[in-house]
PDB file of C-alpha atoms in Angstrom:
ATOM      1  CA  ILE M  20     -27.404  -5.730  32.032  1.00  0.00           C
ATOM      2  CA  ARG M  21     -29.304  -3.001  30.139  1.00  0.00           C
ATOM      3  CA  MET M  22     -26.519  -0.550  31.007  1.00  0.00           C
ATOM      4  CA  LYS M  23     -23.965  -3.099  29.544  1.00  0.00           C
ATOM      5  CA  LYS M  24     -25.924  -3.354  26.432  1.00  0.00           C
ATOM      6  CA  LYS M  25     -26.076   0.400  25.961  1.00  0.00           C
ATOM      7  CA  PHE M  26     -22.321   0.707  26.556  1.00  0.00           C
ATOM      8  CA  ALA M  27     -21.657  -2.097  23.932  1.00  0.00           C
ATOM      9  CA  VAL M  28     -23.880  -0.448  21.423  1.00  0.00           C
ATOM     10  CA  GLY M  29     -22.294   2.904  22.047  1.00  0.00           C
ATOM     11  CA  LEU M  30     -18.746   1.437  21.673  1.00  0.00           C
ATOM     12  CA  VAL M  31     -19.629  -0.182  18.502  1.00  0.00           C
ATOM     13  CA  PHE M  32     -20.976   3.105  17.272  1.00  0.00           C
ATOM     14  CA  LEU M  33     -17.975   4.917  18.336  1.00  0.00           C
ATOM     15  CA  MET M  34     -15.569   2.627  16.509  1.00  0.00           C
ATOM     16  CA  ALA M  35     -17.777   2.651  13.371  1.00  0.00           C
ATOM     17  CA  TYR M  36     -17.649   6.424  13.557  1.00  0.00           C
ATOM     18  CA  PHE M  37     -13.823   6.700  13.864  1.00  0.00           C
ATOM     19  CA  GLY M  38     -13.452   3.975  11.127  1.00  0.00           C
ATOM     20  CA  PHE M  39     -15.677   6.212   8.913  1.00  0.00           C
ATOM     21  CA  LEU M  40     -13.458   9.266   9.705  1.00  0.00           C
ATOM     22  CA  ILE M  41     -10.345   7.275   8.945  1.00  0.00           C
ATOM     23  CA  ALA M  42     -11.691   5.798   5.700  1.00  0.00           C
ATOM     24  CA  THR M  43     -12.721   9.272   4.344  1.00  0.00           C
ATOM     25  CA  LEU M  44      -9.604  11.078   5.544  1.00  0.00           C
ATOM     26  CA  PRO M  45      -7.884  12.680   2.576  1.00  0.00           C
ATOM     27  CA  ALA M  46      -4.755  10.762   1.606  1.00  0.00           C
ATOM     28  CA  THR M  47      -2.774  13.936   1.463  1.00  0.00           C
ATOM     29  CA  VAL M  48      -3.182  14.347   5.336  1.00  0.00           C
ATOM     30  CA  LEU M  49      -1.666  10.961   5.940  1.00  0.00           C
ATOM     31  CA  PHE M  50       1.258  11.504   3.553  1.00  0.00           C
ATOM     32  CA  ASN M  51       2.035  14.907   5.002  1.00  0.00           C
ATOM     33  CA  GLN M  52       2.650  13.099   8.281  1.00  0.00           C
ATOM     34  CA  VAL M  53       4.767  10.462   6.793  1.00  0.00           C
ATOM     35  CA  SER M  54       8.632  10.871   6.415  1.00  0.00           C
ATOM     36  CA  LEU M  55       9.475   9.642   2.940  1.00  0.00           C
ATOM     37  CA  PRO M  56      13.028   8.542   1.738  1.00  0.00           C
ATOM     38  CA  GLN M  57      14.891  11.417   0.093  1.00  0.00           C
ATOM     39  CA  ASN M  58      14.882   9.735  -3.325  1.00  0.00           C
ATOM     40  CA  LEU M  59      11.107   9.068  -3.258  1.00  0.00           C
ATOM     41  CA  LEU M  60       8.729  11.905  -4.350  1.00  0.00           C
ATOM     42  CA  LEU M  61       5.016  11.851  -4.882  1.00  0.00           C
ATOM     43  CA  PHE M  62       2.882  14.035  -7.043  1.00  0.00           C
ATOM     44  CA  GLY M  63      -0.855  14.502  -7.535  1.00  0.00           C
ATOM     45  CA  ILE M  64      -2.131  12.640  -4.529  1.00  0.00           C
ATOM     46  CA  SER M  65      -5.903  12.301  -4.417  1.00  0.00           C
ATOM     47  CA  GLY M  66      -8.732  10.148  -2.866  1.00  0.00           C
ATOM     48  CA  SER M  67      -8.909   8.868   0.762  1.00  0.00           C
ATOM     49  CA  VAL M  68      -6.736   6.735   2.911  1.00  0.00           C
ATOM     50  CA  TRP M  69      -9.175   3.897   2.000  1.00  0.00           C
ATOM     51  CA  GLN M  70      -8.613   4.433  -1.782  1.00  0.00           C
ATOM     52  CA  THR M  71      -5.694   6.454  -2.926  1.00  0.00           C
ATOM     53  CA  LYS M  72      -4.521   7.688  -6.299  1.00  0.00           C
ATOM     54  CA  VAL M  73      -1.120   9.061  -6.977  1.00  0.00           C
ATOM     55  CA  GLU M  74      -0.553  10.647 -10.476  1.00  0.00           C
ATOM     56  CA  GLN M  75       3.266  10.191 -10.436  1.00  0.00           C
ATOM     57  CA  VAL M  76       5.828   8.516  -8.098  1.00  0.00           C
ATOM     58  CA  THR M  77       9.547   9.228  -8.653  1.00  0.00           C
ATOM     59  CA  VAL M  78      12.200   6.901  -7.219  1.00  0.00           C
ATOM     60  CA  GLY M  79      15.628   8.227  -8.147  1.00  0.00           C
ATOM     61  CA  GLU M  80      15.539   8.521 -11.896  1.00  0.00           C
ATOM     62  CA  THR M  81      12.532   6.152 -12.304  1.00  0.00           C
ATOM     63  CA  VAL M  82       9.145   7.625 -12.913  1.00  0.00           C
ATOM     64  CA  ILE M  83       6.022   5.581 -12.176  1.00  0.00           C
ATOM     65  CA  LYS M  84       2.695   6.805 -13.283  1.00  0.00           C
ATOM     66  CA  GLN M  85      -1.026   6.351 -12.382  1.00  0.00           C
ATOM     67  CA  VAL M  86      -0.447   4.445  -9.022  1.00  0.00           C
ATOM     68  CA  GLU M  87      -3.719   3.306  -7.542  1.00  0.00           C
ATOM     69  CA  THR M  88      -4.236   1.376  -4.060  1.00  0.00           C
ATOM     70  CA  GLU M  89      -7.168   0.288  -2.178  1.00  0.00           C
ATOM     71  CA  VAL M  90      -7.184  -1.193   1.308  1.00  0.00           C
ATOM     72  CA  ASP M  91      -8.407  -4.789   1.461  1.00  0.00           C
ATOM     73  CA  PHE M  92     -11.151  -4.487   4.060  1.00  0.00           C
ATOM     74  CA  LEU M  93     -11.114  -8.099   5.300  1.00  0.00           C
ATOM     75  CA  SER M  94      -7.357  -7.916   5.824  1.00  0.00           C
ATOM     76  CA  LEU M  95      -7.884  -5.414   8.683  1.00  0.00           C
ATOM     77  CA  PHE M  96      -9.474  -8.105  10.881  1.00  0.00           C
ATOM     78  CA  SER M  97      -6.108  -9.976  10.780  1.00  0.00           C
ATOM     79  CA  LEU M  98      -4.190  -6.735  11.905  1.00  0.00           C
ATOM     80  CA  ALA M  99      -2.065  -7.156   8.664  1.00  0.00           C
ATOM     81  CA  PRO M 100      -3.616  -4.808   6.186  1.00  0.00           C
ATOM     82  CA  THR M 101      -3.105  -5.558   2.633  1.00  0.00           C
ATOM     83  CA  LEU M 102      -2.863  -3.034  -0.261  1.00  0.00           C
ATOM     84  CA  PRO M 103      -3.434  -4.142  -3.868  1.00  0.00           C
ATOM     85  CA  VAL M 104      -1.561  -1.665  -6.009  1.00  0.00           C
ATOM     86  CA  THR M 105      -1.719  -1.111  -9.686  1.00  0.00           C
ATOM     87  CA  PHE M 106       0.518   1.260 -11.675  1.00  0.00           C
ATOM     88  CA  GLY M 107       1.150   2.316 -15.230  1.00  0.00           C
ATOM     89  CA  ASN M 108      -0.624   2.000 -18.479  1.00  0.00           C
ATOM     90  CA  PRO M 109       0.283   0.416 -21.903  1.00  0.00           C
ATOM     91  CA  LEU M 110      -0.218   3.920 -23.390  1.00  0.00           C
ATOM     92  CA  LEU M 111       2.148   5.702 -21.059  1.00  0.00           C
ATOM     93  CA  THR M 112       5.898   5.680 -20.668  1.00  0.00           C
ATOM     94  CA  GLY M 113       7.401   4.049 -17.577  1.00  0.00           C
ATOM     95  CA  PRO M 114       6.804   0.796 -15.642  1.00  0.00           C
ATOM     96  CA  GLU M 115       3.564  -1.063 -15.756  1.00  0.00           C
ATOM     97  CA  GLY M 116       2.326  -3.729 -13.337  1.00  0.00           C
ATOM     98  CA  ALA M 117       0.538  -4.733 -10.084  1.00  0.00           C
ATOM     99  CA  LEU M 118       1.407  -6.254  -6.599  1.00  0.00           C
ATOM    100  CA  ASP M 119      -0.040  -6.803  -3.208  1.00  0.00           C
ATOM    101  CA  ILE M 120       1.542  -5.235  -0.232  1.00  0.00           C
ATOM    102  CA  THR M 121       1.117  -6.525   3.335  1.00  0.00           C
ATOM    103  CA  PHE M 122       2.167  -4.730   6.600  1.00  0.00           C
ATOM    104  CA  SER M 123       2.756  -6.878   9.627  1.00  0.00           C
ATOM    105  CA  GLN M 124       4.841  -6.170  12.829  1.00  0.00           C
ATOM    106  CA  GLY M 125       7.671  -4.254  11.026  1.00  0.00           C
ATOM    107  CA  ILE M 126       7.577  -6.558   7.993  1.00  0.00           C
ATOM    108  CA  ILE M 127       6.494  -5.645   4.566  1.00  0.00           C
ATOM    109  CA  GLU M 128       5.464  -8.616   2.309  1.00  0.00           C
ATOM    110  CA  ILE M 129       5.117  -8.342  -1.363  1.00  0.00           C
ATOM    111  CA  ASP M 130       3.027 -10.959  -3.271  1.00  0.00           C
ATOM    112  CA  ASN M 131       2.010 -11.478  -6.829  1.00  0.00           C
ATOM    113  CA  LEU M 132       4.166  -8.740  -8.305  1.00  0.00           C
ATOM    114  CA  ARG M 133       4.166  -8.383 -12.086  1.00  0.00           C
ATOM    115  CA  LEU M 134       6.342  -5.530 -13.401  1.00  0.00           C
ATOM    116  CA  LEU M 135       6.981  -4.789 -17.196  1.00  0.00           C
ATOM    117  CA  LEU M 136       9.404  -2.167 -18.203  1.00  0.00           C
ATOM    118  CA  LYS M 137      11.449  -1.191 -21.186  1.00  0.00           C
ATOM    119  CA  ALA M 138      14.970  -2.526 -21.254  1.00  0.00           C
ATOM    120  CA  ASN M 139      16.319   0.784 -22.542  1.00  0.00           C
ATOM    121  CA  ASP M 140      15.008   2.560 -19.290  1.00  0.00           C
ATOM    122  CA  ILE M 141      17.385   0.297 -17.279  1.00  0.00           C
ATOM    123  CA  ALA M 142      20.150   0.673 -19.801  1.00  0.00           C
ATOM    124  CA  GLN M 143      20.310   4.403 -19.540  1.00  0.00           C
ATOM    125  CA  GLN M 144      20.598   4.204 -15.787  1.00  0.00           C
ATOM    126  CA  LEU M 145      23.806   2.109 -16.126  1.00  0.00           C
ATOM    127  CA  THR M 146      27.345   3.326 -16.539  1.00  0.00           C
ATOM    128  CA  LEU M 147      28.401   1.679 -19.747  1.00  0.00           C
ATOM    129  CA  SER M 148      31.742   1.888 -21.675  1.00  0.00           C
ATOM    130  CA  LEU M 149      29.883   2.957 -24.947  1.00  0.00           C
ATOM    131  CA  PRO M 150      26.590   4.482 -25.909  1.00  0.00           C
ATOM    132  CA  VAL M 151      24.034   1.518 -26.192  1.00  0.00           C
ATOM    133  CA  THR M 152      20.177   1.483 -26.872  1.00  0.00           C
ATOM    134  CA  ALA M 153      18.564  -1.547 -25.525  1.00  0.00           C
ATOM    135  CA  LYS M 154      15.663  -3.119 -27.249  1.00  0.00           C
ATOM    136  CA  GLY M 155      12.726  -5.259 -25.909  1.00  0.00           C
ATOM    137  CA  ASP M 156      10.958  -5.530 -22.660  1.00  0.00           C
ATOM    138  CA  VAL M 157      12.078  -6.705 -19.254  1.00  0.00           C
ATOM    139  CA  GLU M 158       9.456  -8.632 -17.306  1.00  0.00           C
ATOM    140  CA  ILE M 159       9.687  -9.208 -13.485  1.00  0.00           C
ATOM    141  CA  ASN M 160       7.557 -11.820 -11.596  1.00  0.00           C
ATOM    142  CA  LEU M 161       7.870 -11.947  -7.875  1.00  0.00           C
ATOM    143  CA  SER M 162       5.551 -14.529  -6.243  1.00  0.00           C
ATOM    144  CA  HIS M 163       6.668 -13.584  -2.669  1.00  0.00           C
ATOM    145  CA  ALA M 164       9.227 -11.416  -0.910  1.00  0.00           C
ATOM    146  CA  ALA M 165       9.495 -10.184   2.752  1.00  0.00           C
ATOM    147  CA  ILE M 166      11.366  -7.189   4.014  1.00  0.00           C
ATOM    148  CA  ASN M 167      12.248  -6.205   7.623  1.00  0.00           C
ATOM    149  CA  ILE M 168      11.782  -2.465   7.603  1.00  0.00           C
ATOM    150  CA  GLU M 169      12.894  -2.258  11.323  1.00  0.00           C
ATOM    151  CA  ASP M 170      16.240  -3.834  10.423  1.00  0.00           C
ATOM    152  CA  SER M 171      17.714  -1.550   7.783  1.00  0.00           C
ATOM    153  CA  ASN M 172      15.190  -2.977   5.048  1.00  0.00           C
ATOM    154  CA  LYS M 173      16.796  -6.434   5.392  1.00  0.00           C
ATOM    155  CA  CYS M 174      15.729  -8.811   2.681  1.00  0.00           C
ATOM    156  CA  LEU M 175      14.246 -11.911   4.554  1.00  0.00           C
ATOM    157  CA  THR M 176      13.001 -13.964   1.671  1.00  0.00           C
ATOM    158  CA  ALA M 177      12.344 -13.454  -2.097  1.00  0.00           C
ATOM    159  CA  ASP M 178      11.268 -15.937  -4.959  1.00  0.00           C
ATOM    160  CA  GLY M 179      10.893 -14.549  -8.366  1.00  0.00           C
ATOM    161  CA  MET M 180      12.081 -14.602 -12.138  1.00  0.00           C
ATOM    162  CA  VAL M 181      13.327 -11.964 -14.525  1.00  0.00           C
ATOM    163  CA  SER M 182      13.240 -12.338 -18.204  1.00  0.00           C
ATOM    164  CA  TRP M 183      14.472 -10.106 -21.129  1.00  0.00           C
ATOM    165  CA  SER M 184      12.722 -11.564 -24.174  1.00  0.00           C
ATOM    166  CA  LYS M 185      13.753 -10.545 -27.769  1.00  0.00           C
ATOM    167  CA  ALA M 186      16.768  -8.893 -26.300  1.00  0.00           C
ATOM    168  CA  GLY M 187      18.902  -6.652 -28.576  1.00  0.00           C
ATOM    169  CA  VAL M 188      20.878  -3.553 -28.589  1.00  0.00           C
ATOM    170  CA  VAL M 189      21.944  -0.754 -31.043  1.00  0.00           C
ATOM    171  CA  ALA M 190      25.611  -0.147 -30.726  1.00  0.00           C
ATOM    172  CA  LEU M 191      28.045   1.647 -33.106  1.00  0.00           C
ATOM    173  CA  GLU M 192      25.037   2.061 -35.482  1.00  0.00           C
ATOM    174  CA  GLU M 193      24.300  -1.532 -35.678  1.00  0.00           C
ATOM    175  CA  ASN M 194      21.261  -3.660 -34.747  1.00  0.00           C
ATOM    176  CA  ILE M 195      22.438  -6.503 -32.628  1.00  0.00           C
ATOM    177  CA  PRO M 196      20.050  -9.341 -31.560  1.00  0.00           C
ATOM    178  CA  LEU M 197      21.047 -11.031 -28.349  1.00  0.00           C
ATOM    179  CA  GLY M 198      18.477 -13.672 -27.809  1.00  0.00           C
ATOM    180  CA  ARG M 199      16.874 -14.162 -24.417  1.00  0.00           C
ATOM    181  CA  PHE M 200      18.077 -13.606 -20.740  1.00  0.00           C
ATOM    182  CA  ASN M 201      16.669 -15.048 -17.669  1.00  0.00           C
ATOM    183  CA  ALA M 202      17.479 -14.355 -14.050  1.00  0.00           C
ATOM    184  CA  LYS M 203      16.336 -15.417 -10.554  1.00  0.00           C
ATOM    185  CA  LEU M 204      15.443 -13.109  -7.624  1.00  0.00           C
ATOM    186  CA  ALA M 205      16.582 -14.110  -4.144  1.00  0.00           C
ATOM    187  CA  CYS M 206      17.881 -12.848  -0.868  1.00  0.00           C
ATOM    188  CA  GLU M 207      21.662 -12.969  -0.311  1.00  0.00           C
ATOM    189  CA  ASP M 208      23.192 -11.928   3.009  1.00  0.00           C
ATOM    190  CA  GLY M 209      20.068  -9.686   3.786  1.00  0.00           C
ATOM    191  CA  VAL M 210      19.906  -7.905   0.345  1.00  0.00           C
ATOM    192  CA  LEU M 211      17.922  -8.580  -2.778  1.00  0.00           C
ATOM    193  CA  ALA M 212      19.809 -10.229  -5.434  1.00  0.00           C
ATOM    194  CA  LEU M 213      19.210 -10.827  -9.162  1.00  0.00           C
ATOM    195  CA  LEU M 214      21.274 -13.865 -10.408  1.00  0.00           C
ATOM    196  CA  LEU M 215      21.541 -14.082 -14.125  1.00  0.00           C
ATOM    197  CA  SER M 216      21.514 -17.488 -15.648  1.00  0.00           C
ATOM    198  CA  PRO M 217      24.742 -18.292 -17.595  1.00  0.00           C
ATOM    199  CA  GLU M 218      22.778 -19.741 -20.511  1.00  0.00           C
ATOM    200  CA  ASN M 219      22.787 -16.718 -22.866  1.00  0.00           C
ATOM    201  CA  ASN M 220      24.408 -15.868 -26.123  1.00  0.00           C
ATOM    202  CA  LEU M 221      27.046 -13.421 -24.692  1.00  0.00           C
ATOM    203  CA  GLY M 222      28.591 -15.833 -22.246  1.00  0.00           C
ATOM    204  CA  LEU M 223      27.619 -13.477 -19.409  1.00  0.00           C
ATOM    205  CA  THR M 224      27.562 -14.381 -15.832  1.00  0.00           C
ATOM    206  CA  PHE M 225      26.362 -11.539 -13.680  1.00  0.00           C
ATOM    207  CA  SER M 226      24.741 -10.777 -10.126  1.00  0.00           C
ATOM    208  CA  ALA M 227      23.196  -7.468  -9.074  1.00  0.00           C
ATOM    209  CA  TYR M 228      22.291  -6.465  -5.622  1.00  0.00           C
ATOM    210  CA  VAL M 229      19.935  -3.793  -4.069  1.00  0.00           C
ATOM    211  CA  ARG M 230      21.631  -2.584  -0.901  1.00  0.00           C
ATOM    212  CA  LYS M 231      20.655  -0.270   1.880  1.00  0.00           C
ATOM    213  CA  GLY M 232      19.150   2.965   0.726  1.00  0.00           C
ATOM    214  CA  GLY M 233      18.308   1.618  -2.754  1.00  0.00           C
ATOM    215  CA  ARG M 234      21.961   1.570  -3.872  1.00  0.00           C
ATOM    216  CA  VAL M 235      22.437  -1.008  -6.650  1.00  0.00           C
ATOM    217  CA  SER M 236      25.657  -2.806  -7.341  1.00  0.00           C
ATOM    218  CA  GLY M 237      26.730  -5.536  -9.683  1.00  0.00           C
ATOM    219  CA  ASN M 238      29.632  -7.808 -10.754  1.00  0.00           C
ATOM    220  CA  GLY M 239      30.364 -10.707 -13.120  1.00  0.00           C
ATOM    221  CA  PHE M 240      32.172 -11.733 -16.195  1.00  0.00           C
ATOM    222  CA  LEU M 241      31.698 -11.811 -19.977  1.00  0.00           C
ATOM    223  CA  LYS M 242      33.382 -14.718 -21.738  1.00  0.00           C
ATOM    224  CA  PRO M 243      32.624 -14.631 -25.590  1.00  0.00           C
ATOM    225  CA  GLY M 244      31.958 -18.064 -26.985  1.00  0.00           C
ATOM    226  CA  ASP M 245      30.520 -19.597 -30.277  1.00  0.00           C
ATOM    227  CA  LYS M 246      27.209 -17.713 -29.906  1.00  0.00           C
ATOM    228  CA  PHE M 247      28.745 -14.299 -29.145  1.00  0.00           C
ATOM    229  CA  PRO M 248      27.423 -11.776 -31.821  1.00  0.00           C
ATOM    230  CA  PRO M 249      30.201 -10.994 -34.345  1.00  0.00           C
ATOM    231  CA  ALA M 250      29.026  -7.381 -34.427  1.00  0.00           C
ATOM    232  CA  LEU M 251      29.939  -6.971 -30.763  1.00  0.00           C
ATOM    233  CA  THR M 252      33.453  -8.182 -31.133  1.00  0.00           C
ATOM    234  CA  SER M 253      34.770  -4.742 -31.893  1.00  0.00           C
ATOM    235  CA  THR M 254      33.421  -3.421 -28.667  1.00  0.00           C
ATOM    236  CA  LEU M 255      35.360  -5.843 -26.365  1.00  0.00           C
ATOM    237  CA  PRO M 256      38.411  -3.597 -26.110  1.00  0.00           C
ATOM    238  CA  PHE M 257      36.135  -1.028 -24.366  1.00  0.00           C
ATOM    239  CA  LEU M 258      35.683  -3.633 -21.508  1.00  0.00           C
ATOM    240  CA  GLY M 259      39.429  -3.652 -20.709  1.00  0.00           C
ATOM    241  CA  ARG M 260      41.875  -6.585 -20.672  1.00  0.00           C
ATOM    242  CA  LYS M 261      40.696 -10.093 -20.528  1.00  0.00           C
ATOM    243  CA  ASP M 262      42.002 -12.454 -17.825  1.00  0.00           C
ATOM    244  CA  SER M 263      43.938 -15.730 -18.267  1.00  0.00           C
ATOM    245  CA  GLN M 264      40.433 -17.588 -18.637  1.00  0.00           C
ATOM    246  CA  GLY M 265      39.385 -15.311 -21.491  1.00  0.00           C
ATOM    247  CA  ARG M 266      36.834 -13.330 -19.369  1.00  0.00           C
ATOM    248  CA  TYR M 267      36.179  -9.534 -19.231  1.00  0.00           C
ATOM    249  CA  ARG M 268      35.258  -8.335 -15.771  1.00  0.00           C
ATOM    250  CA  LEU M 269      32.181  -6.296 -15.453  1.00  0.00           C
ATOM    251  CA  SER M 270      31.045  -4.228 -12.334  1.00  0.00           C
ATOM    252  CA  PHE M 271      29.195  -1.087 -11.355  1.00  0.00           C
TER     253      PHE M 271
END
């Protein structure tokens, strides 16, 4: 019995020691062992595996600054570690927000995501028929999403909303207010989808999809109505010919 007690105490001590080593292991050591996607770059990694800071994360053409994570200690007991993440700053350019990431048996779950970014940061990454500067902020709120990273990052479930408040553009040297746009986030055929509400001043119906490898595509129609901004009428020929229903097809 005494021998068993000594063995148990020794085992607990050994586990605590290894836990201490892991917790204090520099984050750079871990990231050097991980194979990251080609379009994902990390700069200025500091801290430990337990609490990590990254000065800048670049995803394609998007730059995210001041990323900080800290492992939720209690989540380790459920074998599904959770990482609360914060990023950005009102005084810095780039996205700003927070989220919780949980890893469990090949599934990544995202909860309580709040993301705020400039509408023009999005507009400059799109292929548009004429130069446009977008105004206002786009806010993304995602209550929950699950992605199967062992099955080509298949989108399992997503529940969220996107809103572009005080929307407007500067086109052809004119300031043009657009009102407000709302969209729903969901999963369609295993990919993350953004489904725009048709209740907007442009008469715009549009759906965008985030596919394998982070590739983004979208399609929809623009059908000018009574609320369509008159200042944009002269830009319609840039969209091509309208169909028999008076719609202009949009895609990228």
